[in-house]
Short mmCIF file of C-alpha atoms in Angstrom, two decimals:
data_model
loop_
_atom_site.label_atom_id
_atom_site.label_comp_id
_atom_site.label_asym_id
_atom_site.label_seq_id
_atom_site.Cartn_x
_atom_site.Cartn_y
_atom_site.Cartn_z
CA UNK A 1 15.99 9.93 21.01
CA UNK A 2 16.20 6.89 19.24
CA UNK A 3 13.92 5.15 16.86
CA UNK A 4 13.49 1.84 15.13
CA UNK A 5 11.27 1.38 12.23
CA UNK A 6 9.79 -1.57 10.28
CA UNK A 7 8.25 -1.27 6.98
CA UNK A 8 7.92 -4.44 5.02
CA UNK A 9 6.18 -2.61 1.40
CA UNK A 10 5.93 -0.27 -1.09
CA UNK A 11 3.74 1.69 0.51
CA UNK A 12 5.27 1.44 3.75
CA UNK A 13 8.22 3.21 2.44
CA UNK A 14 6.17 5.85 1.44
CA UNK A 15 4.27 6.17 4.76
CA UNK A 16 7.49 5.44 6.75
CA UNK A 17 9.73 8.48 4.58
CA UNK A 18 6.77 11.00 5.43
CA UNK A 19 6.31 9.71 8.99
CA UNK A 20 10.66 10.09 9.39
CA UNK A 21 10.36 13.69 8.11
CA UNK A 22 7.89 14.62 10.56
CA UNK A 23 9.90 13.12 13.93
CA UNK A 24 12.70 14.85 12.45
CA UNK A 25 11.08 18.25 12.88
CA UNK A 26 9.63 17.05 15.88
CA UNK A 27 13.11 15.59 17.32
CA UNK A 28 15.69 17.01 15.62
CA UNK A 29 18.30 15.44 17.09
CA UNK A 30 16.43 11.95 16.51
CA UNK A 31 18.56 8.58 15.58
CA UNK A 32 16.61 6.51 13.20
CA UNK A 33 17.28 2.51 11.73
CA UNK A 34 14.96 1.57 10.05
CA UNK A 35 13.43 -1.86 7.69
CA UNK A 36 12.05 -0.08 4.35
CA UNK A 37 12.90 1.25 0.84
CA UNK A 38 14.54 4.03 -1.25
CA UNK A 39 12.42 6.71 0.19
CA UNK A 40 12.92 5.92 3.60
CA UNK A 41 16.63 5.75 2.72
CA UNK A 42 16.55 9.28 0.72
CA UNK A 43 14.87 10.84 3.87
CA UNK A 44 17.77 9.80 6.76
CA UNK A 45 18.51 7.41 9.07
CA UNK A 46 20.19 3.83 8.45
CA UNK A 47 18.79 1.40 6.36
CA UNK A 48 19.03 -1.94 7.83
CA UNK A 49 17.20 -4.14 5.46
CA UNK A 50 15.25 -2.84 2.35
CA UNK A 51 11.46 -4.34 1.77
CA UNK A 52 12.22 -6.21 -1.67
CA UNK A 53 13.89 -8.81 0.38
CA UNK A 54 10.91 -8.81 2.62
CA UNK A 55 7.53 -9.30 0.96
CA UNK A 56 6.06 -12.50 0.29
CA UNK A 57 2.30 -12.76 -0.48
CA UNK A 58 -0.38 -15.04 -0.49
CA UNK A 59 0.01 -18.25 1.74
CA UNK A 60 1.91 -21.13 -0.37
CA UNK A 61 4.64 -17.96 -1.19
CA UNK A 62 4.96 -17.90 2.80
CA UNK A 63 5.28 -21.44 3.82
CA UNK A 64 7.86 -21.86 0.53
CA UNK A 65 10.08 -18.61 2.00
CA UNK A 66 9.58 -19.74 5.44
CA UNK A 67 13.75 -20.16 5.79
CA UNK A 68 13.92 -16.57 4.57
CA UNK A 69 11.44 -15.06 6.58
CA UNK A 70 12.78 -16.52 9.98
CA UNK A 71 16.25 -15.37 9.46
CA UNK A 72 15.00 -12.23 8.57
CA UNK A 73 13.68 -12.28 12.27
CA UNK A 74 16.80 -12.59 13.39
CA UNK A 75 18.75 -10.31 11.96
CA UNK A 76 16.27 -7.33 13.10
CA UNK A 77 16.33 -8.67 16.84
CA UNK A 78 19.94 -8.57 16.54
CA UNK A 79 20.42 -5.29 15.41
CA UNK A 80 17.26 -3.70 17.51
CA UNK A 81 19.31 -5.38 20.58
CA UNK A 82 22.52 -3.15 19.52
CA UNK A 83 20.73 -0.18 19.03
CA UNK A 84 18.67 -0.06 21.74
CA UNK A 85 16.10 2.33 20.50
CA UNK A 86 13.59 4.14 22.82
CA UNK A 87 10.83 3.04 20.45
CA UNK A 88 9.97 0.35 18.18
CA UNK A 89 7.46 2.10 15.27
CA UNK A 90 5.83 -0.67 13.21
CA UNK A 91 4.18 -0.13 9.82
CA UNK A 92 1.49 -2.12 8.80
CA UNK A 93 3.09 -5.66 7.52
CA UNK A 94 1.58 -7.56 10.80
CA UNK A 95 2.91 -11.13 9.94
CA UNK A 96 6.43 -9.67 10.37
CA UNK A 97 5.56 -6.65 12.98
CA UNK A 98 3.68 -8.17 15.34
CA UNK A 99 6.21 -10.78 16.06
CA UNK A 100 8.84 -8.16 16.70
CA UNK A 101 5.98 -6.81 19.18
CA UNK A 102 5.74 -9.73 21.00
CA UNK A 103 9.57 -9.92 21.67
CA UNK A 104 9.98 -6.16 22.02
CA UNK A 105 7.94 -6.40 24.85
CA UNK A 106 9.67 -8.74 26.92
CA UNK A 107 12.89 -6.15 26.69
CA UNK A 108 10.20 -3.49 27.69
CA UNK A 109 10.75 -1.42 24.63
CA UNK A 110 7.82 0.91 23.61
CA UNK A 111 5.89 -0.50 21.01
CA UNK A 112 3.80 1.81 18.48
CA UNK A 113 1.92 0.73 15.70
CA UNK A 114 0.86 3.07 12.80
CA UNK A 115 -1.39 1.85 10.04
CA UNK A 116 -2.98 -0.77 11.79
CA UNK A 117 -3.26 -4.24 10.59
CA UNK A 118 -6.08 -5.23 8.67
CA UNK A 119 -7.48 -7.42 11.46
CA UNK A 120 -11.06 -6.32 10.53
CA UNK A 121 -11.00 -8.13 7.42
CA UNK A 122 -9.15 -11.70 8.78
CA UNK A 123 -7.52 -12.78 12.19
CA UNK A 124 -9.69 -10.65 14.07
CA UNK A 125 -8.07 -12.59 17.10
CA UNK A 126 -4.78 -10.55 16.73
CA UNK A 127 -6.29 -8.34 18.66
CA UNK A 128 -5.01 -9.93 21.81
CA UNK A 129 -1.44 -9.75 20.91
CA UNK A 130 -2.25 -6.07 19.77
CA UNK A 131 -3.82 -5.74 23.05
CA UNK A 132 -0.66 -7.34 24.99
CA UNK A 133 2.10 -6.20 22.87
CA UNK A 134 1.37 -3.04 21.42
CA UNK A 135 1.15 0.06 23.41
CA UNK A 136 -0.24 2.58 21.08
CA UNK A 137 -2.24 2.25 17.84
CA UNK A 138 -2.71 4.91 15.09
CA UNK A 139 -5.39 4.19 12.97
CA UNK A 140 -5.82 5.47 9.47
CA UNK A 141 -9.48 4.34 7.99
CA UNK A 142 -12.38 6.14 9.80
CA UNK A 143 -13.90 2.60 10.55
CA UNK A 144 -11.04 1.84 12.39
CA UNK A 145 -11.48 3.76 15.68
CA UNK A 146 -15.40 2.09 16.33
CA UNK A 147 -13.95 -1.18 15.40
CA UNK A 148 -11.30 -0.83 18.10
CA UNK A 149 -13.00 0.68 20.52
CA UNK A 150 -16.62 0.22 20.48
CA UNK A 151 -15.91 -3.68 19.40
CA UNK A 152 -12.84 -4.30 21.48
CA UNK A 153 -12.65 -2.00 24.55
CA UNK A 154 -8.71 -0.94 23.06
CA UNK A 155 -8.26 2.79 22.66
CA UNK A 156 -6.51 4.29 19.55
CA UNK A 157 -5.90 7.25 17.57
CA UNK A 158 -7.46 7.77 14.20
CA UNK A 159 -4.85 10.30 12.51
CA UNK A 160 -6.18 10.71 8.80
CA UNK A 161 -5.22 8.78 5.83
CA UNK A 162 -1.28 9.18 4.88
CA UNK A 163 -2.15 9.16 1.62
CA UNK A 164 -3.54 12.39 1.33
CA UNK A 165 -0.36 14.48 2.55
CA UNK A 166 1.58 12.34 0.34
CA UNK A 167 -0.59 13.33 -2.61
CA UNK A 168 -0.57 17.11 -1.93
CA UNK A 169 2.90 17.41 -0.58
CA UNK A 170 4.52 16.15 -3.86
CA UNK A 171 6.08 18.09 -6.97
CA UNK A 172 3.19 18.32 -9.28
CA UNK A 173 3.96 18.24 -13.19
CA UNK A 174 1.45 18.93 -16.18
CA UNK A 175 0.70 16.91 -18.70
CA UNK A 176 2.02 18.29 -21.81
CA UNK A 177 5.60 17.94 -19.93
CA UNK A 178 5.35 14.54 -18.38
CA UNK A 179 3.70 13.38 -22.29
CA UNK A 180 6.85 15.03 -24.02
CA UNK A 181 9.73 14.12 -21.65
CA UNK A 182 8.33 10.35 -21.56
CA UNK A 183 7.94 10.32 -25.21
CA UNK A 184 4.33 9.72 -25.08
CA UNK A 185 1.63 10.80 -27.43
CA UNK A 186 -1.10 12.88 -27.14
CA UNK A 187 -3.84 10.68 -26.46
CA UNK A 188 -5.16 10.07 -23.24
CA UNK A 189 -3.64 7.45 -20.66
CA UNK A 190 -4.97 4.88 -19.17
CA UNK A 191 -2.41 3.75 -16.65
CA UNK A 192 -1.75 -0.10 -15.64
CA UNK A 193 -0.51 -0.64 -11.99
CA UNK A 194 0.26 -4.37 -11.91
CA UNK A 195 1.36 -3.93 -7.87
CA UNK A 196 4.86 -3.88 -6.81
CA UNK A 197 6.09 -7.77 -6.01
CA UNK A 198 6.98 -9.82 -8.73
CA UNK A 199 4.34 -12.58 -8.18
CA UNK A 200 1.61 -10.03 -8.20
CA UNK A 201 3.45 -8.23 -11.67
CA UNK A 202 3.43 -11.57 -13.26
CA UNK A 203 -0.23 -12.33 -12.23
CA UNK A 204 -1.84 -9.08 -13.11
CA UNK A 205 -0.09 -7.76 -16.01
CA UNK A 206 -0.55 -10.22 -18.41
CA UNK A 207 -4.23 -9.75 -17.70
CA UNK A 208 -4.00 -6.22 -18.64
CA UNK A 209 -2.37 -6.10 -21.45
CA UNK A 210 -4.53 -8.33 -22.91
CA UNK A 211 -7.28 -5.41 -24.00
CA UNK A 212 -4.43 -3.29 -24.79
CA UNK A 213 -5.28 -3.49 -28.88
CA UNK A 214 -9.65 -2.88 -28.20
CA UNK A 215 -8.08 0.94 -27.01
CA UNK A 216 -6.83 2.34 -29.93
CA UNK A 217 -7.40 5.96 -28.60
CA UNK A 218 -6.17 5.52 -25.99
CA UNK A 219 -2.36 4.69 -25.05
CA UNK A 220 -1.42 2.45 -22.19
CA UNK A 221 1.40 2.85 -19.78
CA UNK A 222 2.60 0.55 -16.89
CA UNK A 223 3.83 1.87 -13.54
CA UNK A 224 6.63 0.35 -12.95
CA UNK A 225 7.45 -0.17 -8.87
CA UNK A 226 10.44 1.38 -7.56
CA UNK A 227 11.64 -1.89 -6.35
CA UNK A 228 12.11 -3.80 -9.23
CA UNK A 229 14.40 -3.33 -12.48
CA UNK A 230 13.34 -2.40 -15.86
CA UNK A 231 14.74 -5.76 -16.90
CA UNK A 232 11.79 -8.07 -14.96
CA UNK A 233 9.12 -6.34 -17.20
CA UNK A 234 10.88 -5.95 -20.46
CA UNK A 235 9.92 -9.85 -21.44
CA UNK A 236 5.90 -8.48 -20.73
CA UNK A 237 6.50 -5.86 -23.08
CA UNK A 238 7.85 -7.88 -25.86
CA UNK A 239 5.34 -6.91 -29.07
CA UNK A 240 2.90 -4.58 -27.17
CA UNK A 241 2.00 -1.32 -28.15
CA UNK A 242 2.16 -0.27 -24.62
CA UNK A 243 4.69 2.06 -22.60
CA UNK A 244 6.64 1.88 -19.66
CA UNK A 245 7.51 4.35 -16.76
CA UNK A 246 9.64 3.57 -13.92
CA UNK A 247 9.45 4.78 -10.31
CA UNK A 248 6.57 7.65 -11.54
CA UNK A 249 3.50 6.48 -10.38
CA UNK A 250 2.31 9.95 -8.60
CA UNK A 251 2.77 11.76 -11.88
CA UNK A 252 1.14 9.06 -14.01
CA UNK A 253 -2.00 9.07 -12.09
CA UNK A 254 -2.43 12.83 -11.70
CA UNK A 255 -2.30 13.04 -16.02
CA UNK A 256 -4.48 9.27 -16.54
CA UNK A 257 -7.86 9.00 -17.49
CA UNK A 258 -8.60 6.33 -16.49
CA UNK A 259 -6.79 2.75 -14.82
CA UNK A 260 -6.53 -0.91 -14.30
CA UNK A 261 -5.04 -1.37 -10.93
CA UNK A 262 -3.99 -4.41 -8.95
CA UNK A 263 -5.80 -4.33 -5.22
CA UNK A 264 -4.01 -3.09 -2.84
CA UNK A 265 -3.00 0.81 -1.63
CA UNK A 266 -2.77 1.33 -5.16
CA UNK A 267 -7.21 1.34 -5.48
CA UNK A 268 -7.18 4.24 -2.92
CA UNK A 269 -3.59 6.44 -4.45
CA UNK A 270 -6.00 6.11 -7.82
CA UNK A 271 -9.32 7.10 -6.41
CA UNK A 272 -7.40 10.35 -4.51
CA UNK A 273 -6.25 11.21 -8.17
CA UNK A 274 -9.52 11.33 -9.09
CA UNK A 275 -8.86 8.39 -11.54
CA UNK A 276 -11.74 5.86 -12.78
CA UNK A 277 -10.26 2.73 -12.03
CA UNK A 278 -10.92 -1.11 -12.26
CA UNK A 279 -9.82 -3.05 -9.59
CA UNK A 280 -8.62 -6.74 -10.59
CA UNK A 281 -6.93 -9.33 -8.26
CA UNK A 282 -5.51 -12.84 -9.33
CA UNK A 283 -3.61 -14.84 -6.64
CA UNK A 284 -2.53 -18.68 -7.06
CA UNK A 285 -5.64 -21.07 -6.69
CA UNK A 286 -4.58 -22.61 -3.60
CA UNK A 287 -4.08 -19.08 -2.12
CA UNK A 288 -7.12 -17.67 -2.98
CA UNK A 289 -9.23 -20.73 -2.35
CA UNK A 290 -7.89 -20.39 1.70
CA UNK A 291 -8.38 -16.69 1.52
CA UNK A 292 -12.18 -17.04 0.40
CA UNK A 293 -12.41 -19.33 2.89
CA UNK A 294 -11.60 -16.82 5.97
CA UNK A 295 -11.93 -13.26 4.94
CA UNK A 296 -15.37 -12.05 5.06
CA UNK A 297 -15.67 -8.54 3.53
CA UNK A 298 -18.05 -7.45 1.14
CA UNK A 299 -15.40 -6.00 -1.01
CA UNK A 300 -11.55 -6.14 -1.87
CA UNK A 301 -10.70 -2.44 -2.38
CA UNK A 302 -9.59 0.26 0.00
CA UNK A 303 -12.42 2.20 -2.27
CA UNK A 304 -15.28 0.40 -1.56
CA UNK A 305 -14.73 -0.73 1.94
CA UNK A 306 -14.17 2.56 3.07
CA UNK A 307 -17.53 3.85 1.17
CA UNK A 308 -19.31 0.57 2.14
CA UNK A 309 -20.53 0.54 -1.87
CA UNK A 310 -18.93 -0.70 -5.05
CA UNK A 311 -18.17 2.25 -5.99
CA UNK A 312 -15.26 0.87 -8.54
CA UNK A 313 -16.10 -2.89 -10.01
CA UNK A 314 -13.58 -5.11 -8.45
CA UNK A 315 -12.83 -8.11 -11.10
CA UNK A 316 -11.54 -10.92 -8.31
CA UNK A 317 -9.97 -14.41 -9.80
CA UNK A 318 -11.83 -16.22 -12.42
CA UNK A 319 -13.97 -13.05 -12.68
CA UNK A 320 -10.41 -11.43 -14.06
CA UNK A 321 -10.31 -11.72 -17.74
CA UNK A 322 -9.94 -10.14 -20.93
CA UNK A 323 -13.77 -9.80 -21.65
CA UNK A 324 -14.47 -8.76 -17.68
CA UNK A 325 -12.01 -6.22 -18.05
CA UNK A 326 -13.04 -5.14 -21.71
CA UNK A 327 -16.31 -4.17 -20.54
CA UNK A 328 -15.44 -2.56 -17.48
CA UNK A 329 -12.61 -0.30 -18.65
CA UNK A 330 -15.31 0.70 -21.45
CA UNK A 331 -17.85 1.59 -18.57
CA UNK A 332 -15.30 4.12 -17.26
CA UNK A 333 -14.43 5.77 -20.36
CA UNK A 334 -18.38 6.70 -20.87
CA UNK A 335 -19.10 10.24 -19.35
CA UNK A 336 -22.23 9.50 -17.43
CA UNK A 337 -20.91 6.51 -15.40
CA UNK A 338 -17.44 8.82 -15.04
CA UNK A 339 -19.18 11.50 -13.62
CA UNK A 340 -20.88 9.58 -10.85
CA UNK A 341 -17.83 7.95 -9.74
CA UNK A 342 -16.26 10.86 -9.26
CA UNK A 343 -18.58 12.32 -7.21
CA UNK A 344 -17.88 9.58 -5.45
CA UNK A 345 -14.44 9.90 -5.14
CA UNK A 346 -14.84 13.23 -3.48
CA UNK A 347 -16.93 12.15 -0.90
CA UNK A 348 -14.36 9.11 -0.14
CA UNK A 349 -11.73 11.66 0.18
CA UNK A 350 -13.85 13.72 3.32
CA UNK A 351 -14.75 10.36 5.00
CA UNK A 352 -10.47 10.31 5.04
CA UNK A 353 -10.31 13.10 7.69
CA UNK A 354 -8.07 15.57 5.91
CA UNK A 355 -4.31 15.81 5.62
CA UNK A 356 -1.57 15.92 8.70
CA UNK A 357 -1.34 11.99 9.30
CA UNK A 358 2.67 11.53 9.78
CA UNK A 359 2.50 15.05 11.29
CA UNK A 360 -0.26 14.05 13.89
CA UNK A 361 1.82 10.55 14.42
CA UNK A 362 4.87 12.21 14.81
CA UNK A 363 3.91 14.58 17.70
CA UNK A 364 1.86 11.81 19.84
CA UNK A 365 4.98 9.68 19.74
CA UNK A 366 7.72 12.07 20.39
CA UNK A 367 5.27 13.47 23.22
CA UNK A 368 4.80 9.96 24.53
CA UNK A 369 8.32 9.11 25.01
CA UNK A 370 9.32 12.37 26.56
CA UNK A 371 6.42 12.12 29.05
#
């Protein structure tokens, strides 16, 4: 059978790669094209447009790449027309997916979405395009399911977080190795994930590296995202005693102590390392004055919203700054306040429902389309 599908992020690529391996052994004779990144690419299938040419955040960015974005929309009708898959499998990124839904359904092509959009947090009123234009939703936060159902009568399958075979599934590496063949010291990390866009990088990592010299036993090393070169963060790097590690974020985490971490899937890949993180978000003004405006959750993180506690201190705009951050970083490096958040941490990792999410995903779709 034949599959299209669109991932518009980092972690979409990740999801997407895992969820591809599974139809694979599912379907083994499966055709896939597919919107997404390396990993996606490494796993099979065609690449048809990779995700770096794709994601724009925060509302100004969108209006100013407007051009961009609609001939993007294009060229995936186009080619979804040619190939004529027997499904359309969407992946989060709702501004892009869930106009592809609406005109997917008017060719009657199947229409699955896995990791739904965040509608629970702003444009709750999606839900009636889910409702008309998507005909199956996997879910992948246990609040998910009750807010579907119980709140909106639509029925959908909560499949475990993705994140948790992705963690366990990968090659592990200890630390002495990943210290020695990264040329890093031996004192302990704390790791700096700035996101993976380049307005995001440019927001947050300036912010971090400004308590870089109150750490001195510590040594501080950025994740660098897969989708951008080493050249776009060599000017941030430019007389700081920090280091840099590209496309290695996995095996950072599982040898940090501790982190600074820009919201975002990042705040839960952290937390499943059981790393004590601070979780910081900076968007233009404009942006973030609209986005105050209309989102009404108690709290930014995957962490904390899925706990329903601030269990790690988010640091959100003005809030953001060196002496914020100072502090905060300090409270995680202290062994009593350590030890209670991870306690937490394993408790967030049993409200996630256990591994087998692209595995579970895989086998309701394939059995949908053969029924």
């Amino acid at each position: 059978m034949k599959y299209y599908i669109i991932a518009g992020e980092a972690s979409g690529d990740l999801h997407g790669s895992n969820l591809m391996k599974s139809i694979f052994n599912e379907d083994p004779n499966a055709e896939i094209h597919f919107w997404g990144g390396d990993l996606m690419q490494k796993t099979g299938g065609t690449l048809v447009k990779h995700y770096r040419d794709l994601a724009f955040m925060g509302f100004i960015e969108v209006v100013m790449n407007l051009k961009t974005i609609l001939n993007n929309l294009k060229i995936c009708k186009k080619d979804i027309q040619k190939f004529q898959p027997d499904v359309l499998i969407f992946i989060d990124y709702p501004g892009f997916n869930m106009r592809i839904a609406k005109w997917a359904k008017t060719l009657g092509i199947p229409t699955h979405y896995y990791i739904s959009p965040q509608i629970w947090a702003w444009k709750e009123n999606r839900i009636n395009a889910i409702k008309r234009d998507v005909d199956k939703m996997y879910v992948i936060l246990p609040f998910e399911k009750d807010f579907y159902e119980k709140k909106h009568n639509y029925p959908v399958e909560f499949v475990g977080h993705p994140l948790i075979d992705a963690i366990q599934n990968r090659i592990k590496t200890d630390e002495a190795t990943f210290k020695k063949e990264n040329n890093l010291s031996d004192k302990p990390i704390i790791a700096l994930l700035p996101g993976s866009r380049k307005q995001e990088i440019t927001k947050m990592l300036n912010e971090m590296l400004s308590v870089v010299n109150d750490f001195k036993d510590y040594q501080f090393v950025i994740a660098g995202a897969p989708s951008q070169e080493y050249d776009f963060y060599k000017p941030f790097l430019k007389d700081k005693n920090v280091n840099f590690i590209s496309n290695k974020t996995y095996d950072l985490l599982s040898v940090s102590h501790a982190a600074l971490v820009t919201s975002g899937t990042a705040t839960l890949e952290t937390a499943l390392f059981k790393v004590p993180e601070v979780v910081l978000y900076k968007g233009s003004n404009i942006s973030y004055q609209i986005a105050k405006r209309i989102i009404t959750l108690k709290y930014i993180s995957l962490v904390n919203l899925i706990m329903d506690a601030p269990v790690v201190t988010e640091l959100i705009q003005d809030e953001c700054n060196k002496e914020n951050i100072k502090k905060e970083l300090q409270k995680i490096l202290e062994e009593n306040h350590r030890n209670k958040v991870l306690e937490d941490f394993k408790e967030l990792e049993e409200k996630l429902g256990g591994s087998g999410a692209s595995r579970k995903t895989a086998k309701l779709i394939v059995e949908s389309l053969k029924k």
